[in-house]
mmCIF file of C-alpha atoms in Angstrom:
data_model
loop_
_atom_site.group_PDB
_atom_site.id
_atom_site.type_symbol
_atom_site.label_atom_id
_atom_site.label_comp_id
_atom_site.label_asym_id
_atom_site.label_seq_id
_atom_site.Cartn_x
_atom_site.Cartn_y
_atom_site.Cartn_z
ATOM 1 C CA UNK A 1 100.201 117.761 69.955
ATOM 2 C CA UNK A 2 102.658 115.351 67.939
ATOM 3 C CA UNK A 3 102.655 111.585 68.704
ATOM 4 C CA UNK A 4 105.784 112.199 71.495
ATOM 5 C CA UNK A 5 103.150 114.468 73.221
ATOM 6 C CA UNK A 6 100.280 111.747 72.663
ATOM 7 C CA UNK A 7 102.230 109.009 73.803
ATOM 8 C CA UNK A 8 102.790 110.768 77.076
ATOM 9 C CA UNK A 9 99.517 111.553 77.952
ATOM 10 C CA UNK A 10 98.159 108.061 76.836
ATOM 11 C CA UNK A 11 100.791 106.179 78.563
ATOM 12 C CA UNK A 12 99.492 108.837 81.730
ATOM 13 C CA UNK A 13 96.306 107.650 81.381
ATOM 14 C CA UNK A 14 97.340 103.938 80.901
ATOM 15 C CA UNK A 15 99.550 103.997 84.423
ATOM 16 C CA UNK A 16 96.250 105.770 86.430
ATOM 17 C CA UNK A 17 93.347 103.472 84.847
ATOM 18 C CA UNK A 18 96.086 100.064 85.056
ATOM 19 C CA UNK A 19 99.176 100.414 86.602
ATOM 20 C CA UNK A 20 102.407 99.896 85.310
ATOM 21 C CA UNK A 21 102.658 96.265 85.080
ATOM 22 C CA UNK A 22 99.305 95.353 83.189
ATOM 23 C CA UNK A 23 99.328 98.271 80.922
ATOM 24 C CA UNK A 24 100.514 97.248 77.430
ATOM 25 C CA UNK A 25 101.940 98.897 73.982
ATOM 26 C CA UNK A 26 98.868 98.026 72.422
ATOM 27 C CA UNK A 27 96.816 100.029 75.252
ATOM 28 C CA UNK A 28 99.008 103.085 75.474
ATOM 29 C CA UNK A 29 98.816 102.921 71.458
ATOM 30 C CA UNK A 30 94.897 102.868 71.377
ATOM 31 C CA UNK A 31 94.599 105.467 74.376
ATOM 32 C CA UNK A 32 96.848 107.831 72.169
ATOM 33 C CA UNK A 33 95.827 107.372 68.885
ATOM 34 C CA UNK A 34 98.902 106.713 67.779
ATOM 35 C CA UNK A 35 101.434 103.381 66.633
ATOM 36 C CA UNK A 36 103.688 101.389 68.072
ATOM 37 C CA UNK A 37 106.840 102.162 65.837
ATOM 38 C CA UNK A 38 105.825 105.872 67.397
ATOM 39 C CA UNK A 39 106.673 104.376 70.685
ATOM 40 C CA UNK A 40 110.240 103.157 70.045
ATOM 41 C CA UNK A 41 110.942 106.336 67.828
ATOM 42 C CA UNK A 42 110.156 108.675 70.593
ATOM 43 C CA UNK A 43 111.271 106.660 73.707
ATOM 44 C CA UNK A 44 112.714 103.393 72.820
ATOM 45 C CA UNK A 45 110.671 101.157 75.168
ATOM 46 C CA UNK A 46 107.430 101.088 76.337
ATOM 47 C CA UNK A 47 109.022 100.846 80.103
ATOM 48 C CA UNK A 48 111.064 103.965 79.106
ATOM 49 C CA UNK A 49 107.589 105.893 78.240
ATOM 50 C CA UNK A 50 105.767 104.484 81.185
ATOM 51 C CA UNK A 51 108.771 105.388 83.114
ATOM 52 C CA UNK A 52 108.800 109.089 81.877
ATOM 53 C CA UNK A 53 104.563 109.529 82.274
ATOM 54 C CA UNK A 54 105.004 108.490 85.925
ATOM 55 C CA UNK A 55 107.492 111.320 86.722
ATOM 56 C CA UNK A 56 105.762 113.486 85.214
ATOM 57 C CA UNK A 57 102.100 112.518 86.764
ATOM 58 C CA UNK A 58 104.240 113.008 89.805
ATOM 59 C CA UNK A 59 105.907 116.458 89.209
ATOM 60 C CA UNK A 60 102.156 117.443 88.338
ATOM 61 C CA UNK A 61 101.747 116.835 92.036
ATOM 62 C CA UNK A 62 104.014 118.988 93.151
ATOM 63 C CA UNK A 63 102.061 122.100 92.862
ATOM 64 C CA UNK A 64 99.234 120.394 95.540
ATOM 65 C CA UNK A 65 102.488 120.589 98.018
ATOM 66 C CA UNK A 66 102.068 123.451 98.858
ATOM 67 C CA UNK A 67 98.370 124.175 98.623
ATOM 68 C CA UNK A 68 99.311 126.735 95.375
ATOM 69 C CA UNK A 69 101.787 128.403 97.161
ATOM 70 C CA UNK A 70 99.874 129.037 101.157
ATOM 71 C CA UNK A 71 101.971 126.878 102.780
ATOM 72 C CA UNK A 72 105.030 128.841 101.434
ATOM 73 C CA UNK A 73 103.176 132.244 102.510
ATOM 74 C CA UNK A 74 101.554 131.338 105.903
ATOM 75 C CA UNK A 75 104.607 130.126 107.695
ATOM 76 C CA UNK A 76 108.867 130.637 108.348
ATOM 77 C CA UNK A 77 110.913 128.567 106.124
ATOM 78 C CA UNK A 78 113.081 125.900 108.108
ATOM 79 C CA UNK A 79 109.710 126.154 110.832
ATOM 80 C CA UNK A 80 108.283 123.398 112.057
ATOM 81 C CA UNK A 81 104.989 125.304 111.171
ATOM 82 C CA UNK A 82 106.638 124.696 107.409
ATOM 83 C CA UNK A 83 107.061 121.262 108.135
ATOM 84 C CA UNK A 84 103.769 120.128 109.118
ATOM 85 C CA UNK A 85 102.119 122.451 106.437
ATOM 86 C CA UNK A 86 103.537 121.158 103.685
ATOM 87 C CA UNK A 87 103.666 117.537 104.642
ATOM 88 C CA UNK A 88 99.900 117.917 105.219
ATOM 89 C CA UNK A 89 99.250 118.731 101.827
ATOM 90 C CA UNK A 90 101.720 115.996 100.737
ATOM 91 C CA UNK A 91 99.563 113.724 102.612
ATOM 92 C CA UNK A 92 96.180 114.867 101.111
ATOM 93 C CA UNK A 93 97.490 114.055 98.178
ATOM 94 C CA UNK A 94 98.060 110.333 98.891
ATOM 95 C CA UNK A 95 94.559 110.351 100.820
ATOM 96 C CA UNK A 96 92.773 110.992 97.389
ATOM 97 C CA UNK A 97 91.373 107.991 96.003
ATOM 98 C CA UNK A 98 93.177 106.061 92.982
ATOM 99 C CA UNK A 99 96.293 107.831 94.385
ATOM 100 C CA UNK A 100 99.261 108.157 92.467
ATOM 101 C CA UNK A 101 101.312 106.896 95.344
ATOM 102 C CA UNK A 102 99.675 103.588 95.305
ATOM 103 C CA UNK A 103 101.539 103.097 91.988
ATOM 104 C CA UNK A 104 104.561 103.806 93.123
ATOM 105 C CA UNK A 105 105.137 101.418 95.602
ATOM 106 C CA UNK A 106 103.903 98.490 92.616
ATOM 107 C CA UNK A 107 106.936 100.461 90.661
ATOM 108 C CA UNK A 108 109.321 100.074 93.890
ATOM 109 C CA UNK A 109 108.920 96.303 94.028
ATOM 110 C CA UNK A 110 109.095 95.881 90.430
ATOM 111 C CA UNK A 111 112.336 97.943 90.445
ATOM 112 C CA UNK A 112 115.253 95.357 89.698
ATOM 113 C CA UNK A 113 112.960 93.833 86.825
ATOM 114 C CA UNK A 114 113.384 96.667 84.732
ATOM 115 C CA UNK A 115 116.520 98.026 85.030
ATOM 116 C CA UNK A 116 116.752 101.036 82.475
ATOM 117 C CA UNK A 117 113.343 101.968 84.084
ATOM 118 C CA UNK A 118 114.667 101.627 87.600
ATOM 119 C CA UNK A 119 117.912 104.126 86.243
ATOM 120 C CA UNK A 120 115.786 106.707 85.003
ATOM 121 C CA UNK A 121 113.542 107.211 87.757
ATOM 122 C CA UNK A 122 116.625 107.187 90.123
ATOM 123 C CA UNK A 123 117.693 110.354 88.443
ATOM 124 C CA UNK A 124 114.140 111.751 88.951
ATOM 125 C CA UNK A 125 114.151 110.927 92.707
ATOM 126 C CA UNK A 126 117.308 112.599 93.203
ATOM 127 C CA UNK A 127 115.671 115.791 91.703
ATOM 128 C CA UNK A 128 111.871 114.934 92.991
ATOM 129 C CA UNK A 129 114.553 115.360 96.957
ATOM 130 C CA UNK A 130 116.231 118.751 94.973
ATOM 131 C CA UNK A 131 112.363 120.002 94.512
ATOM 132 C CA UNK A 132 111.168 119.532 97.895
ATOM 133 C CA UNK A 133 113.987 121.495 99.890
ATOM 134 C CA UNK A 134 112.698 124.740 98.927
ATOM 135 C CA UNK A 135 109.133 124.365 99.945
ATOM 136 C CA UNK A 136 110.340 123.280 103.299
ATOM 137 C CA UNK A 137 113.589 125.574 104.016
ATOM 138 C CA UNK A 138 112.692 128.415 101.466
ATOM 139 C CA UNK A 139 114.558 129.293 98.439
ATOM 140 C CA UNK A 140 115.107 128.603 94.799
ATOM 141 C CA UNK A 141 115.674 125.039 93.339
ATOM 142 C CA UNK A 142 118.234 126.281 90.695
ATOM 143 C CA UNK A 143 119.769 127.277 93.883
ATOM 144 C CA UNK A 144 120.020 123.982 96.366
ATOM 145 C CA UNK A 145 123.592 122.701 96.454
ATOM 146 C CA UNK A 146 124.397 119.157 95.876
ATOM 147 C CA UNK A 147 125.679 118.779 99.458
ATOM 148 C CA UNK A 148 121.764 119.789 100.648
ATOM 149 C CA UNK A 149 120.236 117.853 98.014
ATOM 150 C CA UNK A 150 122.317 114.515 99.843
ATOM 151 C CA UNK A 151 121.306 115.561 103.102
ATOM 152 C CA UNK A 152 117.826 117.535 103.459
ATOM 153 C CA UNK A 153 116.951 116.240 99.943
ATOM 154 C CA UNK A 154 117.439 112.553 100.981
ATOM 155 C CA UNK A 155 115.518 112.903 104.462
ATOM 156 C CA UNK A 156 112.523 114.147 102.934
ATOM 157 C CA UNK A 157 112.451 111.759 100.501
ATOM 158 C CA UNK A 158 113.225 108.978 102.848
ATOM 159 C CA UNK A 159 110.036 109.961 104.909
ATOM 160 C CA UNK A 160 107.943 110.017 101.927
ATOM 161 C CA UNK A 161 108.837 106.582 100.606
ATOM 162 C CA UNK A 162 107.677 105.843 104.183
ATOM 163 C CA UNK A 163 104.641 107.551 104.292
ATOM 164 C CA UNK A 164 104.166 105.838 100.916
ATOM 165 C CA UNK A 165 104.343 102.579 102.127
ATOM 166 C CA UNK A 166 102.135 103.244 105.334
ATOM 167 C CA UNK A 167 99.285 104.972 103.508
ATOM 168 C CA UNK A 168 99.264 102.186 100.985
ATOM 169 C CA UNK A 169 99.317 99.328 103.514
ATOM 170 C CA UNK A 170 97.329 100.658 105.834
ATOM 171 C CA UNK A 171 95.905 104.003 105.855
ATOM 172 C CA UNK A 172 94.012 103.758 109.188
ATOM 173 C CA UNK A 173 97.009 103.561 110.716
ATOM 174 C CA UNK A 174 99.733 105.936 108.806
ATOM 175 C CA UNK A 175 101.363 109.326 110.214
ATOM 176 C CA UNK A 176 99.731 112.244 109.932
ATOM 177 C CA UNK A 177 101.464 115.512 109.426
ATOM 178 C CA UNK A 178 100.761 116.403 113.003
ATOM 179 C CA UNK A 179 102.271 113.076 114.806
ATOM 180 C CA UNK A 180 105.156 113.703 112.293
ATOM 181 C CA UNK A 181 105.314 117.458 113.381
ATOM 182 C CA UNK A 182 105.428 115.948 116.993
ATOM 183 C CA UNK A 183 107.956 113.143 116.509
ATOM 184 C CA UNK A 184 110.910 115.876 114.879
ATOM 185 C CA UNK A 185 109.930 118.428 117.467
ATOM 186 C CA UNK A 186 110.871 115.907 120.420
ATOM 187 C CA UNK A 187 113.611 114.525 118.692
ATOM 188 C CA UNK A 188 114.977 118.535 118.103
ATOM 189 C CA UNK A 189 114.390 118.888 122.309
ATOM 190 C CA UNK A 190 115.871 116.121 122.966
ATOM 191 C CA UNK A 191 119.000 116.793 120.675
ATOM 192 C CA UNK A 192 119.336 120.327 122.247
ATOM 193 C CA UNK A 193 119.989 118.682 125.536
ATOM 194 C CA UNK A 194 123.287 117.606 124.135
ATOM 195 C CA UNK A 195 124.102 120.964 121.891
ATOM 196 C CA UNK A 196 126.884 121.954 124.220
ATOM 197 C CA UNK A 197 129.029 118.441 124.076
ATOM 198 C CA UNK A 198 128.561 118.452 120.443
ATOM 199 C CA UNK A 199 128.821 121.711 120.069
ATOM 200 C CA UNK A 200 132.219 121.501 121.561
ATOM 201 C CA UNK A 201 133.371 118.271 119.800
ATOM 202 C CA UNK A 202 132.323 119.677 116.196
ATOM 203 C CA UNK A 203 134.489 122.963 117.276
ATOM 204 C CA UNK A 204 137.233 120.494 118.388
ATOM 205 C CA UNK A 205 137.244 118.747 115.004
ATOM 206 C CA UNK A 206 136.955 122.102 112.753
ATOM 207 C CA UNK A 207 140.233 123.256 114.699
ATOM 208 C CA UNK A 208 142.104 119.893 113.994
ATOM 209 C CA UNK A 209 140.971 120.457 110.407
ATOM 210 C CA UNK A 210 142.513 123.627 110.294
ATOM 211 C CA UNK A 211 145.408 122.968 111.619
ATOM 212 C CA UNK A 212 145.870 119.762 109.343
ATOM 213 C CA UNK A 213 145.604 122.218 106.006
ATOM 214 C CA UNK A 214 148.183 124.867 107.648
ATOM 215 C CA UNK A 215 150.682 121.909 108.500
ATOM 216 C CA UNK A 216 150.504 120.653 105.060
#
């Protein structure tokens, strides 16, 4: 590996053993082997490398998703078998101890401190929300459309922060993929009670729509 390589998997190693706050140049430098003109020649800040080592600690994760691919063969994309599946595994990951998760919530609070960290992991949670459609609806990830990856994309990630935040507070207490399971399966039954009214207003609205673009 060169030092760009080095640097990454020191500054890894730096983030698990200290988290991002007390980890220093001077540590990521000895756990590499490296210097610390490397660092600003291959990433221009320390944050910046820190920054990049968490995302990719994280996208390591993403295999354990779905338990090397079972979750993906055992059950119907878009099912709420899927669903609880894979946010089981997601779960297990955060149950592990010195979890990866724990760190993110320390980088969460931190956020506005640093913000060309903050800006660069922004990017990666829009496409950590494009990654996760696919193991829970099916499909590619070169293939998700932006308008899914602001929709689906930002509802799974939005219960993830959350499970985040309960499973580092308190874990005796946090969801499990079952009570989640639960919790969308009454909120589906109690949404189809009302499928016909909004059935009908969403038919009344694509109709006005349609006859707004032949007017004009």
């Amino acid at each position: 590996m060169g030092h760009r390589e080095d640097l990454l998997e020191g500054a890894k190693r730096c983030l698990l053993d200290k988290g991002f706050v007390r980890t220093t140049a001077r540590d990521i430098v000895k756990e590499s082997g490296t210097n610390l003109a490397s660092i600003g020649y291959h990433y221009g800040s320390k944050d910046a490398l820190l920054a990049e080592a968490y995302v990719s600690i994280v996208e390591g994760l993403s295999d354990d998703f779905d338990a090397g691919g079972s979750a993906t063969a055992s059950t119907d994309p878009g099912s709420l078998e899927r669903f609880q599946e894979v946010w089981s595994n997601v779960i297990g990951t955060m149950q592990r101890p010195g979890s990866i998760w724990h760190l993110s919530m320390e980088i969460v609070v931190m956020g506005d401190k640093v913000p060309g960290v903050r800006d660069h992991l922004v990017k990666a949670q829009r496409e950590g929300a494009r990654g996760i459609i696919p193991l829970l609806m099916g499909g590619l990830e070169e293939d998700v459309p932006e308008r899914d990856v602001d929709t689906l994309g930002k509802f799974y990630m939005t219960l993830m922060m959350g499970l985040i935040a309960q499973w580092t507070f308190d874990p005796e207490t946090a969801a499990s993929a079952e009570e989640l399971t639960e919790g969308l399966r009454r909120v589906l039954a109690k949404a189809g009670e009302g499928t016909g009214a909004l059935g009908s207003v969403a038919a009344a609205g694509s109709a006005a729509g349609s006859t707004a673009e032949e007017s004009s």
